[in-house]
Amino acid sequence: MKVQNDEVQPNEDDVKIIRTSSTFDCGGRCPLLVHVKNGKIIRIEGDNLVGEEDQLRTCLRCRAIRHHIYSPERIMYPMKRDGPKGSGKFKRVSWDEALDEIAENMIRIKEKYGNEAFFTQLSGGYIGAFHSPPLAMIRLFYAFGGAGIHYGNVSSEGAVWACMATYGPPTKPGTPPGSPFVGHGRKDMLNSKLIILLGWDPARMISGTDSIYNLIKAHEKGIKVISINPRYSDTDIACADDWIPIIPGTDTAMMAAWANVMIKENLQDQAFLDKYTHGFDKFKEYVMGQEDGIEKTPEWAEKICGIPAEKIREVAREYATTKPACLMDCQGPARSARGEQYIRMAITMSAMTGNIGKSGGSACGGLMGIPMAHMFFGPMVPPSQMNLVEINYPGKKKTSGSVNLQDRLITKVHTNKMFHAMLKGKAGGYPFDIKFLWAAGNDFLNQLGNINASIEGLKNLEYQVSNELFMTPQARYADMILPVTSIMERNDIGRPWPSGPYFVYMNKAIEPMGECKSDVEITELIAEKLGIENFKHLEDERVLRQFVRKTPDIKKHKVDYAKYKEDGIWRMQQDEPYVAFKKQIEEPELYPFNTPSGKIEIYSERVAVQNNPDLPPIPKYLSHWEDRFDPLYEQYPLQMISPHPKNRVHSELAEVDWLKEVVPQRAWINPVDAEARGIKMGDDVYVWNDRGILATEAWVTKRIVTGAIAIPEGAWFTPDEKGIDRGGCPNTLTKDEYSPGGASALKTCLVQVGKEALR
Ligand SMILES: Nc1nc2c(c(=O)[nH]1)N[C@H]1C(S)=C(S)[C@@H](COP(=O)(O)OP(=O)(O)OC[C@H]3O[C@@H](n4cnc5c(=O)[nH]c(N)nc54)[C@H](O)[C@@H]3O)O[C@H]1N2
Ligand SMILES: Nc1nc2c(c(=O)[nH]1)N[C@H]1C(S)=C(S)[C@@H](COP(=O)(O)OP(=O)(O)OC[C@H]3O[C@@H](n4cnc5c(=O)[nH]c(N)nc54)[C@H](O)[C@@H]3O)O[C@H]1N2
Ligand SMILES: [Mo]
């Protein structure tokens, strides 16, 4: 069938085929062929035109996207609150009425409290070159005189901190400081001799559209895959030769024991350590027990991580003697109470085995991004110094780098504390008293820790606006909801955030539904109502052309805009897959690491000066709140982990019937733990701790270690009249806390489970 994107289609059967892609926060970008007839999407097809090799296979979520776009739950009109906050009662109003009311409140609050009373939430719910809710909000608020924002990347701050400490900030010009590129092109797994998955599960969570494809290829080629994970994951089913169950949060103990085995048996790559790393001796002292009198033997680790000492020895030897080998750590286990240590330790293992900067090896670091074909946001990003709230904040203090290890002024609130800040304000030690919240492109009430407490924060606001497609748990607390267009209703450009390298062109497939508008348009309309002068009108076509003109990797390849738009995708050709830190390893004199010592810092002086026992200068296993050694464990003897959902992207797509059928929301529980509680497969169960209680279904399975349960994140918080969350959202139970390195500690949580609600 002929592929066309023109407005008028002389096509057979009046069906036109639009080439586009998704831009969900899964990080994948599935090429899609959207069949449109009489202005309506009638079918979604995966794009098979990219060739047999290096396929970008369309995922289950994208195949169901039509049911998302046309969901009867879509918000079509501006909606004004018409009942108590959180009641979900709203009435339809006109755009004019909605914008007038928002503008009046903004002006009133600004006059009464100043700009520091405004707050905006930033997340990755949708990020395109033109449409980007966080950038639209920043543009509006900076022009309005500033607003409070939050720091700490919800996904990966533990990993970012660890990469900054160990490798230093990225050196590539134009790279945002919080995005160290430590990934390899996924095809590089085929060059490995041994792949160890340290929680990584790309069959479920998309860390690059091509990740699972290449992992399966590697496995088919006969490369051994070992998985170390509290759960026997979908990836493990497809690829793992060996599954080693581990107690959540204890990988650092296991890896310290690997190091102990390597040192004792002289298996470490000492030449690599001498040449490229700094401070290995200090780490060795810790591992051998000279520092604290405890030798980190496999027997010591077994008591912490639950893996038999002999198995720890076996893997340590295999990893140290099989070259090259790649250890695939990831962000998830780092989203925990001492998450940064997990990443720092994994990098140290990769250094000890000499696998950094080598094809078939890995740099670890959890983030997996590659610095090719990455985004250039140009005109969308106002200069950061324009946030007057940050500049003028009187209590700003200079820290020596608790955030990203960079000296900067801390005027912001940590991501996983934002609702607490809304509740407590200055009296609670936060930089401002928040009165007005504009939420766009996130569902943070549902997605951050301790929902019941967060609700009190939202109730404390004078006014909240939500730009949304759906009546999400957070939008229910809004005073005004503005309806937003979906990906199919506008033009944009995107890229998969974790890998690639390629760009997609998202061609508009249908007209905006109902009265939906884009975030860019909304901010421009409100700027007009507020009388903000010189608020430039941005025109998509012009910005997207500029994007193509200015993005270095596209520019270099002289990509033709019209052809790219028509194809819907441009893939950057690579001679060989990207390997992180290749230059630093091959030519260390010319390319030192971007750290004070110029080397990979196993010991970091910048961390040492902080003098924080919970943030040691070498990677360590550290016991922490809500682990199995916490006295609270007696009352709440199960660790809850919350993997990202296979059938959703966080809380997005939760309403799609087809995807609900794929897998119901449920709690994985080991038969041993289930039996002790009289729980059988499919039983309705309650899960609770001091922060809340949820109801879900039990899935009794040996696919999870004993003493842990897994409930996928993103289910919608749906409290009944007793306050029991009937939606089964794990953040009803998680803590609103962050690790010393800034990780939102959403994976660290103790709970109890039972057939009766004993709370
Ligand atoms: N389908 C889908 N894909 C997604 C997303 C989505 O919502 N849906 N979200 C995207 C986003 S924003 C991100 S940041 C990435 C997140 O990617 P990750 O952060 O890698 O994903 P998580 O699901 O948090 O990963 C947790 C994995 O680690 C395992 N695990 C948990 N605790 C431990 C531990 O202590 N040790 C070890 N070894 N393993 C552990 C879990 O069983 C699970 O397999 O995924 C992206 N991809
Ligand atoms: N327990 C637990 N919680 C977690 C995690 C975990 O591992 N465990 N992982 C965390 C991670 S890694 C992340 S990244 C966060 C994600 O947290 P969020 O970013 O809050 O999650 P989403 O559910 O993706 O929310 C995106 C929202 O944006 C809306 N949206 C989509 N497109 C647009 C648009 O163009 N404009 C506007 N205005 N809105 C749009 C969607 O309808 C959706 O409601 O969750 C975190 N929460
Ligand atoms: Mo994320």
mmCIF file of N, CA, C and O and ligand atoms in Angstrom, residues 25-26 123-124 153-156 331 335 497 644 650 713, ligand 3:
data_model
loop_
_atom_site.group_PDB
_atom_site.id
_atom_site.type_symbol
_atom_site.label_atom_id
_atom_site.label_comp_id
_atom_site.label_asym_id
_atom_site.label_seq_id
_atom_site.Cartn_x
_atom_site.Cartn_y
_atom_site.Cartn_z
ATOM 1 N N ASP A 25 6.671 7.158 27.881
ATOM 2 C CA ASP A 25 7.866 7.240 28.714
ATOM 3 C C ASP A 25 8.542 5.880 28.897
ATOM 4 O O ASP A 25 9.427 5.725 29.718
ATOM 5 N N CYS A 26 8.117 4.868 28.144
ATOM 6 C CA CYS A 26 8.816 3.584 28.238
ATOM 7 C C CYS A 26 10.199 3.740 27.642
ATOM 8 O O CYS A 26 11.078 2.926 27.879
ATOM 9 N N SER A 123 8.039 15.849 34.511
ATOM 10 C CA SER A 123 8.305 14.420 34.325
ATOM 11 C C SER A 123 8.365 14.093 32.840
ATOM 12 O O SER A 123 8.277 14.980 31.997
ATOM 13 N N GLY A 124 8.491 12.827 32.557
ATOM 14 C CA GLY A 124 8.702 12.425 31.164
ATOM 15 C C GLY A 124 7.482 11.804 30.516
ATOM 16 O O GLY A 124 7.615 11.050 29.562
ATOM 17 N N ASN A 153 15.978 13.298 39.442
ATOM 18 C CA ASN A 153 15.292 12.542 38.407
ATOM 19 C C ASN A 153 14.610 11.329 39.039
ATOM 20 O O ASN A 153 15.251 10.475 39.638
ATOM 21 N N VAL A 154 13.281 11.285 38.911
ATOM 22 C CA VAL A 154 12.517 10.225 39.584
ATOM 23 C C VAL A 154 12.976 8.835 39.169
ATOM 24 O O VAL A 154 13.000 7.907 39.965
ATOM 25 N N SER A 155 13.395 8.692 37.939
ATOM 26 C CA SER A 155 13.798 7.373 37.434
ATOM 27 C C SER A 155 15.152 6.953 37.964
ATOM 28 O O SER A 155 15.368 5.798 38.303
ATOM 29 N N SER A 156 16.069 7.895 37.991
ATOM 30 C CA SER A 156 17.463 7.462 37.952
ATOM 31 C C SER A 156 18.444 8.280 38.764
ATOM 32 O O SER A 156 19.637 8.184 38.526
ATOM 33 N N GLN A 331 18.290 0.858 36.282
ATOM 34 C CA GLN A 331 17.906 1.925 37.202
ATOM 35 C C GLN A 331 17.043 1.443 38.361
ATOM 36 O O GLN A 331 17.058 2.023 39.440
ATOM 37 N N ARG A 335 16.626 2.642 42.492
ATOM 38 C CA ARG A 335 15.562 3.543 42.949
ATOM 39 C C ARG A 335 15.177 3.118 44.365
ATOM 40 O O ARG A 335 14.047 2.743 44.646
ATOM 41 N N TRP A 497 14.596 7.270 24.370
ATOM 42 C CA TRP A 497 15.602 7.838 25.253
ATOM 43 C C TRP A 497 16.751 6.928 25.648
ATOM 44 O O TRP A 497 17.851 7.361 25.837
ATOM 45 N N HIS A 644 8.086 -1.906 36.814
ATOM 46 C CA HIS A 644 7.267 -1.168 35.853
ATOM 47 C C HIS A 644 6.373 -2.165 35.118
ATOM 48 O O HIS A 644 6.769 -3.293 34.862
ATOM 49 N N HIS A 650 3.831 3.202 33.154
ATOM 50 C CA HIS A 650 3.441 3.753 34.446
ATOM 51 C C HIS A 650 1.919 3.694 34.577
ATOM 52 O O HIS A 650 1.335 2.639 34.436
ATOM 53 N N GLU A 713 3.981 -1.101 39.464
ATOM 54 C CA GLU A 713 3.598 0.298 39.677
ATOM 55 C C GLU A 713 2.630 0.750 38.584
ATOM 56 O O GLU A 713 2.491 0.094 37.554
HETATM 57 MO MO MO B 3 11.430 6.490 34.722
#
